[in-house]
Amino acid sequence: AVQAQSVGRPLSARFGNGPLHRHTMLLPLPSPPMQIGPPSEYARSRRPWMLVVLVLQSVTCILRIISLLDIMGGFIMLIMVAIGWYGWKEDMHITFICSWGVLCLINGAFDAVRLIDVAVKSTMPMFSRSASFWYNFHSVIEIVIPVSALAGALLAWCLYRDYSSQILPGQDYGDMRPYATTYGSAAREDTRLYGRIVSETLGGGGRTNAQPFAGQGHRLGSI
């Protein structure tokens, strides 16, 4: 039987603020990749999927603040969603999408651990037919919070993997072409000009190759 004083309370309020909510952690993270050229066809095809995830995260964030009264968690989630919306608006900007994905992974992992910790240690079930509608509705929100965040992290990882395959087509050390292609472009040019100097003459547009170690030499101090 569900106790009367616990009906209608969110799942996070049944256990209280334990040590899990008081510890902080600093994670050293690399800088996100820079956007080079337009997005690829794969990134454009995932634009509707990202829209669905962002809408789900936005609605969940609003319910988290209004219904669960989780002000701090909702504010952190709001920053995460705002970065995702900006990356989506800027034609699938990979820099902001990766930042959004990292925040989704961190927030989703912590929210999932918090949900499991509260559900295991709580004496009340997450769902009950004898409880009120808002009691079960709050439990649904508690579950959707980490699910929506981890879904965004997975989508951002797929977009980053596509970006890496576009910017670095060759992975062997014998063919290093950092500027051979741009993100999403189909044309690939060989720009390995190291050790070769090509110039055009003013007349017919012919090419002359500069010869190394040629010309008149001078001793140091003789000029």
PDB file of C-alpha atoms in Angstrom:
ATOM      1  CA  ALA A   1       0.000   0.000   0.000  1.00  0.00           C
ATOM      2  CA  VAL A   2       1.190   3.484  -0.812  1.00  0.00           C
ATOM      3  CA  GLN A   3       1.456   5.792   2.145  1.00  0.00           C
ATOM      4  CA  ALA A   4      -0.706   8.888   1.969  1.00  0.00           C
ATOM      5  CA  GLN A   5       2.097  11.326   2.713  1.00  0.00           C
ATOM      6  CA  SER A   6       4.201  10.018  -0.193  1.00  0.00           C
ATOM      7  CA  VAL A   7       1.509  10.184  -2.874  1.00  0.00           C
ATOM      8  CA  GLY A   8       2.165  12.922  -5.400  1.00  0.00           C
ATOM      9  CA  ARG A   9       5.791  13.403  -4.403  1.00  0.00           C
ATOM     10  CA  PRO A  10       8.460  13.045  -7.133  1.00  0.00           C
ATOM     11  CA  LEU A  11      10.803  10.095  -7.024  1.00  0.00           C
ATOM     12  CA  SER A  12      13.799  12.268  -6.173  1.00  0.00           C
ATOM     13  CA  ALA A  13      11.998  13.594  -3.059  1.00  0.00           C
ATOM     14  CA  ARG A  14      11.356  10.139  -1.586  1.00  0.00           C
ATOM     15  CA  PHE A  15      14.978   9.570  -0.696  1.00  0.00           C
ATOM     16  CA  GLY A  16      16.192  13.092   0.001  1.00  0.00           C
ATOM     17  CA  ASN A  17      19.514  14.761  -0.712  1.00  0.00           C
ATOM     18  CA  GLY A  18      22.250  12.240  -0.046  1.00  0.00           C
ATOM     19  CA  PRO A  19      26.010  12.373  -0.628  1.00  0.00           C
ATOM     20  CA  LEU A  20      25.405  11.772  -4.332  1.00  0.00           C
ATOM     21  CA  HIS A  21      24.031  15.296  -4.698  1.00  0.00           C
ATOM     22  CA  ARG A  22      26.835  17.048  -2.834  1.00  0.00           C
ATOM     23  CA  HIS A  23      29.959  15.832  -4.627  1.00  0.00           C
ATOM     24  CA  THR A  24      31.347  17.568  -7.691  1.00  0.00           C
ATOM     25  CA  MET A  25      33.904  16.386 -10.226  1.00  0.00           C
ATOM     26  CA  LEU A  26      36.150  18.069 -12.790  1.00  0.00           C
ATOM     27  CA  LEU A  27      36.625  16.136 -16.025  1.00  0.00           C
ATOM     28  CA  PRO A  28      39.497  17.096 -18.386  1.00  0.00           C
ATOM     29  CA  LEU A  29      37.972  17.111 -21.863  1.00  0.00           C
ATOM     30  CA  PRO A  30      39.581  17.806 -25.257  1.00  0.00           C
ATOM     31  CA  SER A  31      38.483  20.744 -27.361  1.00  0.00           C
ATOM     32  CA  PRO A  32      35.622  20.077 -29.811  1.00  0.00           C
ATOM     33  CA  PRO A  33      36.422  19.819 -33.556  1.00  0.00           C
ATOM     34  CA  MET A  34      36.168  22.855 -35.767  1.00  0.00           C
ATOM     35  CA  GLN A  35      33.589  23.159 -38.526  1.00  0.00           C
ATOM     36  CA  ILE A  36      35.212  22.958 -41.983  1.00  0.00           C
ATOM     37  CA  GLY A  37      32.899  23.547 -44.934  1.00  0.00           C
ATOM     38  CA  PRO A  38      29.253  22.523 -45.184  1.00  0.00           C
ATOM     39  CA  PRO A  39      27.831  19.438 -43.440  1.00  0.00           C
ATOM     40  CA  SER A  40      27.806  16.082 -45.186  1.00  0.00           C
ATOM     41  CA  GLU A  41      24.768  14.374 -46.603  1.00  0.00           C
ATOM     42  CA  TYR A  42      24.690  12.048 -43.608  1.00  0.00           C
ATOM     43  CA  ALA A  43      24.592  15.017 -41.228  1.00  0.00           C
ATOM     44  CA  ARG A  44      21.761  16.596 -43.218  1.00  0.00           C
ATOM     45  CA  SER A  45      19.826  13.339 -43.148  1.00  0.00           C
ATOM     46  CA  ARG A  46      20.102  13.252 -39.337  1.00  0.00           C
ATOM     47  CA  ARG A  47      18.783  16.786 -38.965  1.00  0.00           C
ATOM     48  CA  PRO A  48      15.124  15.658 -38.383  1.00  0.00           C
ATOM     49  CA  TRP A  49      16.289  13.099 -35.811  1.00  0.00           C
ATOM     50  CA  MET A  50      18.180  15.768 -33.922  1.00  0.00           C
ATOM     51  CA  LEU A  51      15.080  17.958 -34.018  1.00  0.00           C
ATOM     52  CA  VAL A  52      13.028  15.187 -32.400  1.00  0.00           C
ATOM     53  CA  VAL A  53      15.625  14.680 -29.650  1.00  0.00           C
ATOM     54  CA  LEU A  54      15.852  18.411 -28.970  1.00  0.00           C
ATOM     55  CA  VAL A  55      12.073  18.783 -28.746  1.00  0.00           C
ATOM     56  CA  LEU A  56      11.938  15.859 -26.315  1.00  0.00           C
ATOM     57  CA  GLN A  57      14.730  17.351 -24.217  1.00  0.00           C
ATOM     58  CA  SER A  58      13.079  20.789 -24.214  1.00  0.00           C
ATOM     59  CA  VAL A  59       9.724  19.450 -23.039  1.00  0.00           C
ATOM     60  CA  THR A  60      11.439  17.296 -20.414  1.00  0.00           C
ATOM     61  CA  CYS A  61      13.459  20.262 -19.172  1.00  0.00           C
ATOM     62  CA  ILE A  62      10.323  22.381 -18.750  1.00  0.00           C
ATOM     63  CA  LEU A  63       8.525  19.595 -16.867  1.00  0.00           C
ATOM     64  CA  ARG A  64      11.611  19.022 -14.738  1.00  0.00           C
ATOM     65  CA  ILE A  65      11.540  22.619 -13.551  1.00  0.00           C
ATOM     66  CA  ILE A  66       7.766  23.122 -13.265  1.00  0.00           C
ATOM     67  CA  SER A  67       6.558  19.687 -12.159  1.00  0.00           C
ATOM     68  CA  LEU A  68       9.517  18.244 -10.227  1.00  0.00           C
ATOM     69  CA  LEU A  69      10.754  21.644  -8.974  1.00  0.00           C
ATOM     70  CA  ASP A  70      14.318  20.563  -9.782  1.00  0.00           C
ATOM     71  CA  ILE A  71      15.635  24.067 -10.401  1.00  0.00           C
ATOM     72  CA  MET A  72      19.372  23.336 -10.452  1.00  0.00           C
ATOM     73  CA  GLY A  73      19.090  20.199 -12.567  1.00  0.00           C
ATOM     74  CA  GLY A  74      16.676  21.920 -14.932  1.00  0.00           C
ATOM     75  CA  PHE A  75      19.000  24.900 -15.336  1.00  0.00           C
ATOM     76  CA  ILE A  76      21.953  22.675 -16.229  1.00  0.00           C
ATOM     77  CA  MET A  77      19.764  20.780 -18.672  1.00  0.00           C
ATOM     78  CA  LEU A  78      18.585  24.085 -20.140  1.00  0.00           C
ATOM     79  CA  ILE A  79      22.180  25.042 -20.987  1.00  0.00           C
ATOM     80  CA  MET A  80      22.671  21.657 -22.639  1.00  0.00           C
ATOM     81  CA  VAL A  81      19.502  22.008 -24.729  1.00  0.00           C
ATOM     82  CA  ALA A  82      20.365  25.585 -25.741  1.00  0.00           C
ATOM     83  CA  ILE A  83      23.747  24.489 -27.153  1.00  0.00           C
ATOM     84  CA  GLY A  84      22.028  21.705 -29.060  1.00  0.00           C
ATOM     85  CA  TRP A  85      19.449  24.062 -30.559  1.00  0.00           C
ATOM     86  CA  TYR A  86      22.180  26.464 -31.663  1.00  0.00           C
ATOM     87  CA  GLY A  87      24.148  23.687 -33.364  1.00  0.00           C
ATOM     88  CA  TRP A  88      20.991  22.495 -35.122  1.00  0.00           C
ATOM     89  CA  LYS A  89      20.103  26.022 -36.250  1.00  0.00           C
ATOM     90  CA  GLU A  90      23.585  26.658 -37.624  1.00  0.00           C
ATOM     91  CA  ASP A  91      23.179  23.949 -40.270  1.00  0.00           C
ATOM     92  CA  MET A  92      24.378  21.044 -38.089  1.00  0.00           C
ATOM     93  CA  HIS A  93      27.489  22.795 -36.770  1.00  0.00           C
ATOM     94  CA  ILE A  94      29.766  20.000 -35.597  1.00  0.00           C
ATOM     95  CA  THR A  95      31.509  22.117 -32.930  1.00  0.00           C
ATOM     96  CA  PHE A  96      28.324  22.840 -31.017  1.00  0.00           C
ATOM     97  CA  ILE A  97      26.919  19.368 -31.683  1.00  0.00           C
ATOM     98  CA  CYS A  98      29.967  17.779 -30.042  1.00  0.00           C
ATOM     99  CA  SER A  99      29.680  20.135 -27.072  1.00  0.00           C
ATOM    100  CA  TRP A 100      26.006  19.243 -26.821  1.00  0.00           C
ATOM    101  CA  GLY A 101      26.849  15.550 -27.005  1.00  0.00           C
ATOM    102  CA  VAL A 102      29.425  15.746 -24.206  1.00  0.00           C
ATOM    103  CA  LEU A 103      26.952  17.542 -21.947  1.00  0.00           C
ATOM    104  CA  CYS A 104      24.288  14.990 -22.840  1.00  0.00           C
ATOM    105  CA  LEU A 105      26.634  12.146 -21.900  1.00  0.00           C
ATOM    106  CA  ILE A 106      27.645  13.677 -18.566  1.00  0.00           C
ATOM    107  CA  ASN A 107      24.151  14.775 -17.542  1.00  0.00           C
ATOM    108  CA  GLY A 108      22.573  11.555 -18.763  1.00  0.00           C
ATOM    109  CA  ALA A 109      25.059   9.399 -16.867  1.00  0.00           C
ATOM    110  CA  PHE A 110      24.631  11.302 -13.598  1.00  0.00           C
ATOM    111  CA  ASP A 111      20.837  11.388 -13.934  1.00  0.00           C
ATOM    112  CA  ALA A 112      20.756   7.661 -14.653  1.00  0.00           C
ATOM    113  CA  VAL A 113      22.916   6.878 -11.618  1.00  0.00           C
ATOM    114  CA  ARG A 114      20.777   9.142  -9.452  1.00  0.00           C
ATOM    115  CA  LEU A 115      17.598   7.453 -10.709  1.00  0.00           C
ATOM    116  CA  ILE A 116      18.960   3.977 -10.002  1.00  0.00           C
ATOM    117  CA  ASP A 117      20.231   4.999  -6.583  1.00  0.00           C
ATOM    118  CA  VAL A 118      16.900   6.521  -5.561  1.00  0.00           C
ATOM    119  CA  ALA A 119      14.839   3.649  -6.984  1.00  0.00           C
ATOM    120  CA  VAL A 120      16.917   1.017  -5.197  1.00  0.00           C
ATOM    121  CA  LYS A 121      16.975   2.713  -1.808  1.00  0.00           C
ATOM    122  CA  SER A 122      13.407   3.975  -1.827  1.00  0.00           C
ATOM    123  CA  THR A 123      10.689   1.995  -0.056  1.00  0.00           C
ATOM    124  CA  MET A 124       8.055   3.221  -2.512  1.00  0.00           C
ATOM    125  CA  PRO A 125       7.536   1.735  -5.984  1.00  0.00           C
ATOM    126  CA  MET A 126       8.063   3.911  -9.023  1.00  0.00           C
ATOM    127  CA  PHE A 127       4.553   3.199 -10.357  1.00  0.00           C
ATOM    128  CA  SER A 128       1.423   2.247  -8.469  1.00  0.00           C
ATOM    129  CA  ARG A 129      -2.226   1.961  -9.506  1.00  0.00           C
ATOM    130  CA  SER A 130      -3.357   3.123  -6.087  1.00  0.00           C
ATOM    131  CA  ALA A 131      -1.260   6.289  -6.339  1.00  0.00           C
ATOM    132  CA  SER A 132      -2.387   9.521  -7.932  1.00  0.00           C
ATOM    133  CA  PHE A 133      -1.838  10.490 -11.533  1.00  0.00           C
ATOM    134  CA  TRP A 134       0.883  13.003 -10.657  1.00  0.00           C
ATOM    135  CA  TYR A 135       2.790  10.384  -8.684  1.00  0.00           C
ATOM    136  CA  ASN A 136       3.148   8.165 -11.768  1.00  0.00           C
ATOM    137  CA  PHE A 137       3.637  11.164 -14.037  1.00  0.00           C
ATOM    138  CA  HIS A 138       6.624  12.320 -11.973  1.00  0.00           C
ATOM    139  CA  SER A 139       8.130   8.848 -12.253  1.00  0.00           C
ATOM    140  CA  VAL A 140       7.779   9.005 -16.029  1.00  0.00           C
ATOM    141  CA  ILE A 141       9.624  12.336 -16.086  1.00  0.00           C
ATOM    142  CA  GLU A 142      12.410  10.897 -13.920  1.00  0.00           C
ATOM    143  CA  ILE A 143      12.913   8.118 -16.469  1.00  0.00           C
ATOM    144  CA  VAL A 144      12.692  10.325 -19.567  1.00  0.00           C
ATOM    145  CA  ILE A 145      15.357  12.745 -18.249  1.00  0.00           C
ATOM    146  CA  PRO A 146      18.369  10.371 -18.605  1.00  0.00           C
ATOM    147  CA  VAL A 147      16.894   8.593 -21.646  1.00  0.00           C
ATOM    148  CA  SER A 148      16.570  11.814 -23.656  1.00  0.00           C
ATOM    149  CA  ALA A 149      20.061  12.964 -22.648  1.00  0.00           C
ATOM    150  CA  LEU A 150      21.734   9.662 -23.564  1.00  0.00           C
ATOM    151  CA  ALA A 151      19.856   9.623 -26.877  1.00  0.00           C
ATOM    152  CA  GLY A 152      21.399  13.009 -27.678  1.00  0.00           C
ATOM    153  CA  ALA A 153      24.853  11.728 -26.764  1.00  0.00           C
ATOM    154  CA  LEU A 154      24.448   8.754 -29.107  1.00  0.00           C
ATOM    155  CA  LEU A 155      23.293  10.963 -31.975  1.00  0.00           C
ATOM    156  CA  ALA A 156      26.161  13.401 -31.436  1.00  0.00           C
ATOM    157  CA  TRP A 157      28.638  10.499 -31.473  1.00  0.00           C
ATOM    158  CA  CYS A 158      27.279   9.280 -34.815  1.00  0.00           C
ATOM    159  CA  LEU A 159      27.624  12.771 -36.296  1.00  0.00           C
ATOM    160  CA  TYR A 160      31.156  13.126 -34.949  1.00  0.00           C
ATOM    161  CA  ARG A 161      32.173   9.768 -36.412  1.00  0.00           C
ATOM    162  CA  ASP A 162      30.811  10.870 -39.784  1.00  0.00           C
ATOM    163  CA  TYR A 163      32.727  14.144 -39.478  1.00  0.00           C
ATOM    164  CA  SER A 164      35.971  12.292 -38.695  1.00  0.00           C
ATOM    165  CA  SER A 165      35.586  10.049 -41.722  1.00  0.00           C
ATOM    166  CA  GLN A 166      35.090  13.106 -43.941  1.00  0.00           C
ATOM    167  CA  ILE A 167      38.004  15.169 -42.642  1.00  0.00           C
ATOM    168  CA  LEU A 168      40.457  12.258 -42.422  1.00  0.00           C
ATOM    169  CA  PRO A 169      39.798   9.939 -45.372  1.00  0.00           C
ATOM    170  CA  GLY A 170      43.184   8.188 -45.105  1.00  0.00           C
ATOM    171  CA  GLN A 171      44.407   6.837 -41.806  1.00  0.00           C
ATOM    172  CA  ASP A 172      47.780   5.446 -42.927  1.00  0.00           C
ATOM    173  CA  TYR A 173      50.881   7.510 -42.220  1.00  0.00           C
ATOM    174  CA  GLY A 174      52.020   7.322 -45.825  1.00  0.00           C
ATOM    175  CA  ASP A 175      49.103   9.412 -47.050  1.00  0.00           C
ATOM    176  CA  MET A 176      48.661  12.319 -44.698  1.00  0.00           C
ATOM    177  CA  ARG A 177      46.507  14.961 -46.374  1.00  0.00           C
ATOM    178  CA  PRO A 178      45.041  17.299 -43.764  1.00  0.00           C
ATOM    179  CA  TYR A 179      43.778  19.709 -46.412  1.00  0.00           C
ATOM    180  CA  ALA A 180      42.864  17.202 -49.092  1.00  0.00           C
ATOM    181  CA  THR A 181      39.131  17.550 -48.488  1.00  0.00           C
ATOM    182  CA  THR A 182      36.651  19.593 -46.523  1.00  0.00           C
ATOM    183  CA  TYR A 183      33.765  18.462 -44.388  1.00  0.00           C
ATOM    184  CA  GLY A 184      30.993  17.233 -46.666  1.00  0.00           C
ATOM    185  CA  SER A 185      32.748  18.006 -49.964  1.00  0.00           C
ATOM    186  CA  ALA A 186      32.996  15.394 -52.680  1.00  0.00           C
ATOM    187  CA  ALA A 187      36.118  16.674 -54.437  1.00  0.00           C
ATOM    188  CA  ARG A 188      39.473  15.584 -53.062  1.00  0.00           C
ATOM    189  CA  GLU A 189      42.659  17.190 -54.285  1.00  0.00           C
ATOM    190  CA  ASP A 190      46.230  16.091 -53.787  1.00  0.00           C
ATOM    191  CA  THR A 191      47.923  18.980 -52.027  1.00  0.00           C
ATOM    192  CA  ARG A 192      51.116  17.241 -50.967  1.00  0.00           C
ATOM    193  CA  LEU A 193      53.424  20.045 -52.091  1.00  0.00           C
ATOM    194  CA  TYR A 194      56.093  19.465 -49.478  1.00  0.00           C
ATOM    195  CA  GLY A 195      59.499  19.661 -51.186  1.00  0.00           C
ATOM    196  CA  ARG A 196      58.069  20.921 -54.503  1.00  0.00           C
ATOM    197  CA  ILE A 197      57.990  24.568 -55.575  1.00  0.00           C
ATOM    198  CA  VAL A 198      55.915  25.307 -58.662  1.00  0.00           C
ATOM    199  CA  SER A 199      55.715  28.735 -60.253  1.00  0.00           C
ATOM    200  CA  GLU A 200      54.124  30.050 -63.404  1.00  0.00           C
ATOM    201  CA  THR A 201      55.924  32.272 -65.882  1.00  0.00           C
ATOM    202  CA  LEU A 202      54.380  35.482 -67.085  1.00  0.00           C
ATOM    203  CA  GLY A 203      54.439  34.407 -70.726  1.00  0.00           C
ATOM    204  CA  GLY A 204      52.880  31.104 -71.684  1.00  0.00           C
ATOM    205  CA  GLY A 205      52.051  29.884 -68.208  1.00  0.00           C
ATOM    206  CA  GLY A 206      54.761  27.201 -68.168  1.00  0.00           C
ATOM    207  CA  ARG A 207      56.232  25.722 -65.026  1.00  0.00           C
ATOM    208  CA  THR A 208      59.797  25.979 -63.770  1.00  0.00           C
ATOM    209  CA  ASN A 209      61.175  23.846 -60.997  1.00  0.00           C
ATOM    210  CA  ALA A 210      63.558  25.431 -58.501  1.00  0.00           C
ATOM    211  CA  GLN A 211      66.778  23.467 -58.082  1.00  0.00           C
ATOM    212  CA  PRO A 212      68.050  23.080 -54.526  1.00  0.00           C
ATOM    213  CA  PHE A 213      71.722  23.811 -53.722  1.00  0.00           C
ATOM    214  CA  ALA A 214      72.129  25.803 -56.979  1.00  0.00           C
ATOM    215  CA  GLY A 215      73.411  29.353 -57.522  1.00  0.00           C
ATOM    216  CA  GLN A 216      76.278  31.401 -56.190  1.00  0.00           C
ATOM    217  CA  GLY A 217      77.390  30.818 -52.629  1.00  0.00           C
ATOM    218  CA  HIS A 218      78.753  33.324 -50.115  1.00  0.00           C
ATOM    219  CA  ARG A 219      80.816  32.988 -46.999  1.00  0.00           C
ATOM    220  CA  LEU A 220      79.445  34.313 -43.742  1.00  0.00           C
ATOM    221  CA  GLY A 221      80.694  37.840 -43.166  1.00  0.00           C
ATOM    222  CA  SER A 222      81.800  38.330 -46.772  1.00  0.00           C
ATOM    223  CA  ILE A 223      78.715  40.363 -47.727  1.00  0.00           C
TER     224      ILE A 223
END
